[in-house]
C-alpha positions as a printed NumPy array, in Angstrom:
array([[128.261,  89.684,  19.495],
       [124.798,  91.423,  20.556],
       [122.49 ,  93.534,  18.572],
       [121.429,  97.097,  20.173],
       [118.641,  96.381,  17.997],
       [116.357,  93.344,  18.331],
       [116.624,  92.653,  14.663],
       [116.138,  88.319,  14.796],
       [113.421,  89.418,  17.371],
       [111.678,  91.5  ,  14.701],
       [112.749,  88.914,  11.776],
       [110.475,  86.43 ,  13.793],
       [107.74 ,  88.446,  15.163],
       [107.026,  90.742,  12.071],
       [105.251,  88.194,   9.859],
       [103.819,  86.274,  12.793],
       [102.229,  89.807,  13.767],
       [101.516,  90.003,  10.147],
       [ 99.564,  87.036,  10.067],
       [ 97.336,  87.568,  13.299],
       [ 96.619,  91.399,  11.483],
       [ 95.643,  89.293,   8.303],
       [ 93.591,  87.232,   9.842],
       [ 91.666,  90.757,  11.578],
       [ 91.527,  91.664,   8.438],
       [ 89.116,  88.742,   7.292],
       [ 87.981,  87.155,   4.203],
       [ 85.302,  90.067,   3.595],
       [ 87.899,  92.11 ,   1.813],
       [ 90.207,  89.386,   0.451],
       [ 91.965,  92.122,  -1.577],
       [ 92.657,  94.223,   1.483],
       [ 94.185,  90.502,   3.267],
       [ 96.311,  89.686,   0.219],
       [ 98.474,  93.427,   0.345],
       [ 98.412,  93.437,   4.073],
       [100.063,  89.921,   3.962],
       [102.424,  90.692,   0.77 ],
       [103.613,  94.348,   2.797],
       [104.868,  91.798,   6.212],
       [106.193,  89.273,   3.543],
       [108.403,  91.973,   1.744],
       [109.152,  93.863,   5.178],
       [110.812,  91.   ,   6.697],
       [112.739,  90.109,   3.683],
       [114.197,  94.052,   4.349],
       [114.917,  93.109,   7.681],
       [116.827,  90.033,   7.003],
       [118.748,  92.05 ,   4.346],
       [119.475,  93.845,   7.5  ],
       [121.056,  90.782,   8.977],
       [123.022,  90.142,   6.051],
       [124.159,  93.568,   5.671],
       [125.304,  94.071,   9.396],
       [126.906,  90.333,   9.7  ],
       [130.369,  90.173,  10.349],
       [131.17 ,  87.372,   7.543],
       [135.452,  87.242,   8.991],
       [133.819,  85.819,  12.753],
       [132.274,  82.737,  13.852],
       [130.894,  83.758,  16.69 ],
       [127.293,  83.941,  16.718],
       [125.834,  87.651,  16.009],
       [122.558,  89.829,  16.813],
       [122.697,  87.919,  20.462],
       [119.468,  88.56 ,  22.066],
       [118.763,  87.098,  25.679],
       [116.23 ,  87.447,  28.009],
       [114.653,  85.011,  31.122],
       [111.519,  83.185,  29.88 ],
       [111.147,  80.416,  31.939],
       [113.468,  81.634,  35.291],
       [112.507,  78.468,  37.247],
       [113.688,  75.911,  34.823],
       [116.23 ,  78.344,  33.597],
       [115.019,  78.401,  29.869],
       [115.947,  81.786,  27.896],
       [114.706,  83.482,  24.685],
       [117.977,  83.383,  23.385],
       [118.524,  83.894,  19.784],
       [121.899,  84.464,  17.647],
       [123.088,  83.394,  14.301],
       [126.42 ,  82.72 ,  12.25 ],
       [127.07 ,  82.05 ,   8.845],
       [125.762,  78.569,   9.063],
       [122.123,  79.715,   9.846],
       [121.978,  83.304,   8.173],
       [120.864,  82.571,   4.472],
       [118.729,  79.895,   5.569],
       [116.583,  83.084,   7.271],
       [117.368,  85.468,   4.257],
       [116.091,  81.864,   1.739],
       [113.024,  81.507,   4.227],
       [112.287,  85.303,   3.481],
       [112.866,  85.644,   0.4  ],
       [110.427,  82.645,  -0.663],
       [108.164,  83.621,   1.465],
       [107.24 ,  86.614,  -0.88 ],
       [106.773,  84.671,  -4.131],
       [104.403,  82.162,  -1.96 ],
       [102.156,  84.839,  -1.072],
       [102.117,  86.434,  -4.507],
       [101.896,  82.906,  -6.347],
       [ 98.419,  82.124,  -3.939],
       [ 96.935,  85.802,  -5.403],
       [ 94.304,  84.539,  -7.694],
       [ 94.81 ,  80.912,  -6.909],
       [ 93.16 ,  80.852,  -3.412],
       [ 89.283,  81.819,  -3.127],
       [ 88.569,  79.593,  -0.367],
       [ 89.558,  81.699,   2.667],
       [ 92.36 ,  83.734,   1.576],
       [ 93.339,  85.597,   4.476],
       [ 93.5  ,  82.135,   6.485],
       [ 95.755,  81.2  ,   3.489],
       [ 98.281,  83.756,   3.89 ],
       [ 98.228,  83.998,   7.389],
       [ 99.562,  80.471,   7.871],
       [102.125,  81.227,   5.358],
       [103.281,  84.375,   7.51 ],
       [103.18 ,  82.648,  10.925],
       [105.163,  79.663,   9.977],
       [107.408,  82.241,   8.413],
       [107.986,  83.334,  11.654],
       [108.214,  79.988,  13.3  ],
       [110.859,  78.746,  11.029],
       [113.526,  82.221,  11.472],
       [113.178,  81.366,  14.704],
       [114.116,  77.474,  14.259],
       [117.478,  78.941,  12.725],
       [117.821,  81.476,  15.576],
       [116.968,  80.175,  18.692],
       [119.982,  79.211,  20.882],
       [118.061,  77.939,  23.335],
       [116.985,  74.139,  23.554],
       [113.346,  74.265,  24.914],
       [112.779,  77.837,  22.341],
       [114.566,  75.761,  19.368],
       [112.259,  72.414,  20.39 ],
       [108.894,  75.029,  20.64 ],
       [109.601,  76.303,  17.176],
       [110.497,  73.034,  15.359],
       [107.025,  72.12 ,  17.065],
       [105.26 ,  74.718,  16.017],
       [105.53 ,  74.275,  12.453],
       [103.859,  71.091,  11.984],
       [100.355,  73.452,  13.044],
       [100.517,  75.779,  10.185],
       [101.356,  73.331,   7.858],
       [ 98.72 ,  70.785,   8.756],
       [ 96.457,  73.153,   7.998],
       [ 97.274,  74.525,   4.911],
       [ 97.456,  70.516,   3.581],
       [ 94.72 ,  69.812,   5.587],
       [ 92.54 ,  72.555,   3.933],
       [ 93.863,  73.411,   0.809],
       [ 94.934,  70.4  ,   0.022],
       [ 93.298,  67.471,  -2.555],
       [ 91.001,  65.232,  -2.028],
       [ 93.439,  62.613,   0.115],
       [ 94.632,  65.836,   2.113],
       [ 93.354,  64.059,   5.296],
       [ 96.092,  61.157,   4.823],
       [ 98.225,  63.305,   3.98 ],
       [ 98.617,  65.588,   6.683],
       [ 98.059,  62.164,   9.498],
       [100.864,  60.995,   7.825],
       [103.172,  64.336,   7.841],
       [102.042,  64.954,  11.35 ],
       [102.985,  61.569,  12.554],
       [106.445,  60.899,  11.28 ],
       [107.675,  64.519,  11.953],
       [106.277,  63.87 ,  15.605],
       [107.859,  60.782,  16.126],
       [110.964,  61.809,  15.87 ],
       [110.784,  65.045,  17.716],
       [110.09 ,  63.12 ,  21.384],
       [113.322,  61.364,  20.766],
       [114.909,  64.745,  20.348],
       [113.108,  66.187,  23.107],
       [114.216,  63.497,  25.592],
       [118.304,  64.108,  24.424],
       [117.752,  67.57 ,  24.767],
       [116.663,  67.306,  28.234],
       [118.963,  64.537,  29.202],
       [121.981,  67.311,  28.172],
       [119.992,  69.777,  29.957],
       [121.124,  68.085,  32.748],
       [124.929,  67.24 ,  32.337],
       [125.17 ,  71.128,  31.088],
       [122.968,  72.685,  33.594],
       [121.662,  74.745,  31.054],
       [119.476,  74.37 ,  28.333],
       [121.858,  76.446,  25.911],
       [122.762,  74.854,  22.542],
       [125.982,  76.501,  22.851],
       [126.563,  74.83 ,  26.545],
       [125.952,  71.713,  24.78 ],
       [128.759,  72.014,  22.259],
       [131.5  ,  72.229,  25.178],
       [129.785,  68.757,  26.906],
       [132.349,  65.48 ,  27.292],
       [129.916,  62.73 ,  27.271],
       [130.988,  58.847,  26.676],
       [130.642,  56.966,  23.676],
       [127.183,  55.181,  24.557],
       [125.566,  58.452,  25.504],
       [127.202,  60.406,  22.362],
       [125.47 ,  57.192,  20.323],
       [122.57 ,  57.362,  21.806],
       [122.136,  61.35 ,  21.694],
       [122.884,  60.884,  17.822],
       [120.28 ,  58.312,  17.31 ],
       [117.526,  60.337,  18.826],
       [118.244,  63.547,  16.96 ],
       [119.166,  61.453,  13.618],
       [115.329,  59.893,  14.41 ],
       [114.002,  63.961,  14.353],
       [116.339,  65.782,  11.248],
       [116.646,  61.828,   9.143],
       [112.708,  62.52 ,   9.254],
       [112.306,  66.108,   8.592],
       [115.268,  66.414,   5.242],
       [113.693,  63.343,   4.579],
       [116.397,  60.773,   4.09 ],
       [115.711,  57.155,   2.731],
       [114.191,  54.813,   4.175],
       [112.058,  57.699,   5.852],
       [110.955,  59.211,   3.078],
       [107.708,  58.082,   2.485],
       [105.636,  61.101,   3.874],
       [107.347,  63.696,   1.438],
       [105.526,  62.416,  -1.831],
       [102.228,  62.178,  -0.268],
       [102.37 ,  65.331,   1.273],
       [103.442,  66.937,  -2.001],
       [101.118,  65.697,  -4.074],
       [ 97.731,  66.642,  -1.765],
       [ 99.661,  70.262,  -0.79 ],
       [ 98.574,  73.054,  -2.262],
       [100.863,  74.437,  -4.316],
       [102.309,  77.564,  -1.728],
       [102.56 ,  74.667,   0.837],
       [104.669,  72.524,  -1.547],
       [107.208,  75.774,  -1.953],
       [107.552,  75.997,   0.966],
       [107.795,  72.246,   2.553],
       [110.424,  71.841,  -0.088],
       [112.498,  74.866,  -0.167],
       [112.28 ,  75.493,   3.314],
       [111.07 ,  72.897,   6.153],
       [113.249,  70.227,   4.01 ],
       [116.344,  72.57 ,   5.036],
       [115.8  ,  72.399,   8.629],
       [116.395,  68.456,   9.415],
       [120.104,  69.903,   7.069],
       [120.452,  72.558,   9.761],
       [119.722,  70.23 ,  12.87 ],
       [122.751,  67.959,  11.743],
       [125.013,  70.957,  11.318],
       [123.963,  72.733,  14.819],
       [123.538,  69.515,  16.947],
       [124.694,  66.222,  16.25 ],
       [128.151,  67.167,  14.649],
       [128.908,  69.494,  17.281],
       [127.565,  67.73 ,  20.126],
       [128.463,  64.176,  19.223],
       [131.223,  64.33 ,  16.942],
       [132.666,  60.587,  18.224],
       [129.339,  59.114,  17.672],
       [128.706,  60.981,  14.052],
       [132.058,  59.8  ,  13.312],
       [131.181,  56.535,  14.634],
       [128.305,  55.937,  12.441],
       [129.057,  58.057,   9.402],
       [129.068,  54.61 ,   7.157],
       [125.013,  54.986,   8.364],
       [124.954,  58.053,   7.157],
       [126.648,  58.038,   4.271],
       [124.721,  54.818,   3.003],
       [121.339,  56.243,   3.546],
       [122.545,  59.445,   1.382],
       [124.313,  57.54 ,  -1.384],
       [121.215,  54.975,  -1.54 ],
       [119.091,  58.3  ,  -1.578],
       [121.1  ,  59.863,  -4.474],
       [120.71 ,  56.294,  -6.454],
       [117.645,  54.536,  -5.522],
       [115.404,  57.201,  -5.042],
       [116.589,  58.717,  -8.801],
       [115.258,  55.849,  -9.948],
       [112.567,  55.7  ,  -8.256],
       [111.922,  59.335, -10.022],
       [112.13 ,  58.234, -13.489],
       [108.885,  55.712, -13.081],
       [106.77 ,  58.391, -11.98 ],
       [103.784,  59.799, -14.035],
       [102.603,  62.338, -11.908],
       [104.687,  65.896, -12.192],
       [104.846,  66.967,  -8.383],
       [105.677,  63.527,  -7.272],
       [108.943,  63.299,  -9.508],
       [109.655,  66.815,  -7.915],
       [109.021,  65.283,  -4.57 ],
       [111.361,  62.127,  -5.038],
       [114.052,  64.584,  -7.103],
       [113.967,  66.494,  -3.568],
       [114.732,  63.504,  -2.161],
       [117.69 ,  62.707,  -4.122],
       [119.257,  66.009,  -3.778],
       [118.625,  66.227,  -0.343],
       [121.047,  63.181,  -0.035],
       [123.801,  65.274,  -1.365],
       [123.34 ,  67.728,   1.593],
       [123.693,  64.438,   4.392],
       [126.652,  63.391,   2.194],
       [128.29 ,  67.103,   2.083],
       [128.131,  66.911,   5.722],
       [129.395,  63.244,   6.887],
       [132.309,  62.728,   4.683],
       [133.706,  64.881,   6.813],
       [135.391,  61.815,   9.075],
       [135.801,  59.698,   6.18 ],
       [138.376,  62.853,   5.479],
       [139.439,  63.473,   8.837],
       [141.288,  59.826,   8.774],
       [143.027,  60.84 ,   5.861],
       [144.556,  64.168,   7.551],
       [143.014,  66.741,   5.049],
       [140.716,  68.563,   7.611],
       [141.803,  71.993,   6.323],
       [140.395,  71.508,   2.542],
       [138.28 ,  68.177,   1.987],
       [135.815,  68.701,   5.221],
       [134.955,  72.498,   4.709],
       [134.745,  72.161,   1.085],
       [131.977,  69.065,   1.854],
       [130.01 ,  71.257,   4.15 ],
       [129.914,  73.847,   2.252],
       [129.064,  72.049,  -1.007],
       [125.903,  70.997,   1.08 ],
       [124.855,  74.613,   2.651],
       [125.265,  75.723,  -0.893],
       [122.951,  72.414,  -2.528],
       [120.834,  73.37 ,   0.726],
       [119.89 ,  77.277,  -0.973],
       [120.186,  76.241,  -4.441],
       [117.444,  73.297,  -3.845],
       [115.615,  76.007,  -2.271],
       [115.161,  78.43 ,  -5.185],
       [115.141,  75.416,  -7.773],
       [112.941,  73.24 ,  -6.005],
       [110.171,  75.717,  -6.082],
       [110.722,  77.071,  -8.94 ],
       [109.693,  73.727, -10.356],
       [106.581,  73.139,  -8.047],
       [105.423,  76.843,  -9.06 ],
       [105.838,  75.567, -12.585],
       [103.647,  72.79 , -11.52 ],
       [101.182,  75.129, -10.086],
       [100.972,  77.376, -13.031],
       [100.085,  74.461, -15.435],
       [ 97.396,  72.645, -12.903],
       [ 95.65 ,  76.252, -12.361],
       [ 94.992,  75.973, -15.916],
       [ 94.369,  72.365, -16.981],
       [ 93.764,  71.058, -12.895],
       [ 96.212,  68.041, -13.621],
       [ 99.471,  67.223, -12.556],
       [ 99.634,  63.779, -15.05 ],
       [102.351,  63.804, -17.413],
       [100.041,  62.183, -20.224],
       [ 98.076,  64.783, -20.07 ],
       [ 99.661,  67.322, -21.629],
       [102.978,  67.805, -24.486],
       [103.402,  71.01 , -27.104],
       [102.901,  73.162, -23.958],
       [105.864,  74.974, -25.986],
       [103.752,  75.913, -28.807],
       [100.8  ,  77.405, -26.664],
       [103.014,  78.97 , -23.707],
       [106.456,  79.529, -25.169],
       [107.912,  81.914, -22.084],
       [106.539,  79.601, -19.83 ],
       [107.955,  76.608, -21.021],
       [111.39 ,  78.59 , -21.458],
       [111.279,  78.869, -18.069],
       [110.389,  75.418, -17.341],
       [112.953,  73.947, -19.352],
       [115.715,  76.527, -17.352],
       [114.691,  74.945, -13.827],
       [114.776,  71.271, -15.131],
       [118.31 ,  71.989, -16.168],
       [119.252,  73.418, -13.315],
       [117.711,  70.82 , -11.106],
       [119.732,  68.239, -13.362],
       [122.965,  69.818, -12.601],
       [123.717,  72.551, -15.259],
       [126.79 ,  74.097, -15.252],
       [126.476,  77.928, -14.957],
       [123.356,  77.198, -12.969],
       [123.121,  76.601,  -9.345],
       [122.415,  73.222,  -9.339],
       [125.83 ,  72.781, -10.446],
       [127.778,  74.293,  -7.867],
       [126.592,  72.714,  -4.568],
       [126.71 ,  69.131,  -6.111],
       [130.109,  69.517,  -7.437],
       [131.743,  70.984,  -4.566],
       [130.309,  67.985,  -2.728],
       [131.292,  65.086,  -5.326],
       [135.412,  66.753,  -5.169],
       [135.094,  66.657,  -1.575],
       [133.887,  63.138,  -1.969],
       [137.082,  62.126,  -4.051],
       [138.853,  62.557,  -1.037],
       [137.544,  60.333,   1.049],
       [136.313,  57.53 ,  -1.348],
       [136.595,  57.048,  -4.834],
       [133.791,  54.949,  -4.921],
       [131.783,  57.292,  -2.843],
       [132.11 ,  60.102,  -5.85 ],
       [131.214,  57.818,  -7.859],
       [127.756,  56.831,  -6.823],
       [127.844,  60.435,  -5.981],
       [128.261,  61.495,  -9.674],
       [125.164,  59.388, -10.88 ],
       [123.087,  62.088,  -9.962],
       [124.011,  64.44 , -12.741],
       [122.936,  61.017, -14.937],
       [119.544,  60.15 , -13.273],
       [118.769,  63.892, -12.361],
       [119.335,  64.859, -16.159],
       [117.376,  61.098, -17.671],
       [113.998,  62.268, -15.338],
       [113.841,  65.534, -15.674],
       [114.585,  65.652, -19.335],
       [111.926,  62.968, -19.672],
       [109.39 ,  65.321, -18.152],
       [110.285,  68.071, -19.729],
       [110.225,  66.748, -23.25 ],
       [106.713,  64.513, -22.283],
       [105.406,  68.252, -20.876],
       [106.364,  70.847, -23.125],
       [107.353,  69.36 , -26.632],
       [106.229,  67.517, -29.105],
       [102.829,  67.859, -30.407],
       [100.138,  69.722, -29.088],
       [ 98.42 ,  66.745, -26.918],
       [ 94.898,  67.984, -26.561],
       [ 92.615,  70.721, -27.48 ],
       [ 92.804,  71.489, -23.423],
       [ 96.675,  72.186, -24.032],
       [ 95.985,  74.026, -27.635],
       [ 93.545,  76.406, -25.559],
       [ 96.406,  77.171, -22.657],
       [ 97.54 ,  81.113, -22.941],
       [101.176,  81.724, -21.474],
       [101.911,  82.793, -18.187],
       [100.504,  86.188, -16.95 ],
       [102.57 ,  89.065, -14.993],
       [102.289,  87.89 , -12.001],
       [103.134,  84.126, -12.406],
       [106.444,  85.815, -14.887],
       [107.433,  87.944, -12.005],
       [107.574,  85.045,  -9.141],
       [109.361,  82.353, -11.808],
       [111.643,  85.171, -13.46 ],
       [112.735,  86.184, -10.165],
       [113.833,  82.833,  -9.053],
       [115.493,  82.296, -12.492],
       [117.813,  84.947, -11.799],
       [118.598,  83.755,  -7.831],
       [119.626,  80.626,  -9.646],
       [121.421,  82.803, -12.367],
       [123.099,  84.586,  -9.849],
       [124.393,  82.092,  -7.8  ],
       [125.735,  79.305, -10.297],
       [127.835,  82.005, -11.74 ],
       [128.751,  84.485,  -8.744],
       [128.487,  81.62 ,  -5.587],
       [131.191,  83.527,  -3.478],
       [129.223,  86.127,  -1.458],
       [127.319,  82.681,  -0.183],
       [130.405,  80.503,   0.575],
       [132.142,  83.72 ,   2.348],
       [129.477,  84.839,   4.546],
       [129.241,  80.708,   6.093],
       [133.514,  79.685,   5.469],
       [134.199,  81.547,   9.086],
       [131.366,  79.451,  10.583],
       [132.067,  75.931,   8.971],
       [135.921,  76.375,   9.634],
       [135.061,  76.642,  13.192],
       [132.431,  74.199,  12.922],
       [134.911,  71.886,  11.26 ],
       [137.694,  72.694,  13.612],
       [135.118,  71.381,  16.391],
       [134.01 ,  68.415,  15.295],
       [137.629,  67.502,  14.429],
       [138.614,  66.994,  18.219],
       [137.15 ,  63.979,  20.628],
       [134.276,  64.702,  23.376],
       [135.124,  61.746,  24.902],
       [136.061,  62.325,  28.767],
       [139.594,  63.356,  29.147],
       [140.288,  63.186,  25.551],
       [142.06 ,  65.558,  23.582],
       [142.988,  64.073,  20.638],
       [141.458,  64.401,  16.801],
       [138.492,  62.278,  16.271],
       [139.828,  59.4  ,  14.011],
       [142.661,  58.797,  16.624],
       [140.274,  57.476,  19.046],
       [138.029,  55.771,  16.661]])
């Protein structure tokens, strides 16, 4: 369905514009920078309310279709659309957006209008990773973002910031040329470079394997799954604290939405084929790395391995679904998986950075992220550490929160294809609730640890307005979840329906016949 109105166009471009006029605007009125950047941030959160409201939740087809030539010789498009699938990703990128910029206010003296210009143009960049429907526009966009966050590590960062972004830059790099040479080998065999033209491709079991490995290589990389992990703490811990909002609530999501808009639908024998890989990595994710959490002393790297862990829930949400197609329960047990992970997906997005604004708010004032360091932060900032306590229960699973809901739509759909699978599955709502408690009560009770933490005064306006605001998205959505699982069930049925038949040439039979 097309748009009369260029709205993704203006979703992209807005804060992209935004940040080039913020950067005109200079650091020699910082104040005049920091409203110019907070009007584009709220504006484009309007105009992807404007996508939600004018989405057509019953269809599956992809809506607001925008198409134009670009590159006419190589036959490369600016072609954008979105479904249900990729829709409150943009509205999640938007709406965080907003809280970054305000959250950076009084924070960021060094360059300012720099700050919160990278923060709008990777905006941009990253509405247009969920929109573009063209393979060369989708691979310049998941490019593009490594730029703006290098540099906000790379200059706002801490002192091993260098490392850091080196290391970032280099794994999320790696695995893009693999992705880059798939996309162009399908380029070829579709004689197009549309996404969509790739979904209808019958290619062999060796290429489908191959294809899978080299965009597994890019999204494994980019969610991050286990054993590729090892960036995500690093990066975390030098990040300033906008850049650690966003890495986690956002750029984390994107390796989720690669699996959902390319290697299910364009190698469904292969995914099928090695959905034991998968489904290890995530499980050993959900376990290992939870443990891994509970040995760490500094705040934003428990965070970062928490992330980790619930990230695997997303990979798992998504892969069971052949485990379940063998057992002839398409209908219930594969949508309910991928949904349980778009919905983990969003909720990890509000939660997670919720809990590295928390983070922020306590090293602005004490410029330490140790555990030891502080305890009684109840007794000195007693709405804060309300707060605080609200996100670590939602991030261990509360029920009424959203950190419930996507985890235990995933462990039901689990149940039905593996006992065991749940199992392991359900250890989560153990570890997740033994580390974060642990922080929590080493953070903000007991007794007052230091005069430092006896001096602390309790969050201002500002810092209550960005953490209130995501307390009620998560609010919101643990107890009301439907208007999120209706606007994406057209899309994932389809999606599901899909995946569900063989690519293999000639074959038109469901995929756990052939395999």
């Amino acid at each position: 369905m097309s748009s009369a109105f260029p709205l993704l166009t203006l979703t992209i471009w807005l804060p992209i514009i935004g940040g080039v006029a913020v950067l005109a605007s200079g650091d020699k009125a910082p104040a005049v920078s920091k409203w110019v950047a907070l009007v584009f941030a709220v504006l484009t959160f309007v105009v992807s309310l404007g996508l939600w409201g004018g989405f057509d939740a019953a269809s599956a087809e992809m809506q607001f279709v925008e198409r134009a030539p670009w590159i006419p010789h190589f036959d490369v498009y600016y072609h954008l659309g979105i479904d249900g699938i990729s829709l409150p990703l943009i509205v999640l990128t938007t709406f965080i957006t907003i809280f970054v910029i305000i959250a950076g206010w009084e924070v960021i003296t060094y360059k300012p209008s720099h700050y919160m210009a990278a923060f709008l143009i990777m905006e941009g960049i990253m509405v247009g990773v969920f929109s573009a429907l063209d393979a060369i526009l989708f691979y310049v966009f998941w490019e593009a973002m490594l730029i703006p966050m290098f540099l906000i590590i790379g200059v706002w960062g801490g002192p091993n910031r260098v490392y850091a972004t080196i290391k970032f830059f280099l794994y999320t790099f790696f695995g893009s040329v693999f992705m880059l040479v798939a996309l162009i080998y399908m380029s070829f065999q579709a004689d197009s470079f549309g996404i969509l033209d790739f979904h209808s491709l019958q290619l062999g079991l060796t290429e489908q394997v191959l294809i899978f490995i080299a965009f597994l290589l890019a999204f494994a990389v980019k969610v991050p799954m286990w054993p590729v992990h090892t960036w995500l703490p690093d990066a975390h811990v030098e990040a300033p604290t906008g850049g650690s909002v966003i890495l986690a609530a956002i750029m984390l999501k994107i390796g989720g939405y690669g699996f959902l808009r390319f290697s299910l639908p364009i190698t469904p024998d292969a995914s099928s084929t090695l959905d034991w890989l998968i489904i290890a990595m995530s499980l050993i994710a959900v376990v290992y790395i939870g443990f891994v959490a509970l040995v760490q002393q500094d705040m934003k790297k428990l965070i970062a391995y928490s992330s980790i862990a619930h990230m695997g829930f997303v990979t798992l949400g998504f892969f069971i679904a052949f485990m379940i197609f063998a057992r002839s329960d398409v209908e219930s047990g594969a949508v309910l998986g991928i949904q349980g992970g778009m919905v983990q997906m969003v909720s990890h997005g509000f939660i997670s950075g919720a809990l590295f604004l928390c983070v922020g708010v306590l090293y602005d004032r004490l410029h330490s992220r140790q555990i030891a360091d502080y305890g009684g932060v109840i007794n000195t900032m007693p709405v804060f550490g309300a707060l605080l306590v609200f996100f670590a229960m939602a991030n261990a699973g509360l029920p009424g929160t959203s950190g419930f809901v996507g985890e235990f739509m995933v462990i039901l759909a689990s149940f039905r294809a593996d006992f065991w699978f749940a199992v392991l599955a359900a250890t989560t709502l153990i570890l997740g609730a033994a580390y974060t408690l642990w922080m929590v009560k080493r953070v903000v009770f007991g007794p007052v640890a230091s005069e430092k933490v006896a001096g602390l005064k309790d969050a201002n306006g500002r810092e209550l307005f960005v953490l209130g605001s995501l307390a009620l998205a998560v609010l919101i959505l643990g107890i009301w979840p439907a208007p999120l699982v209706e606007v994406m069930e057209a899309s994932i049925q389809h999606l599901v329906e899909h995946i569900a038949v063989s690519k293999l040439p000639g074959a038109a039979l469901p995929v756990a016949v052939h395999l």
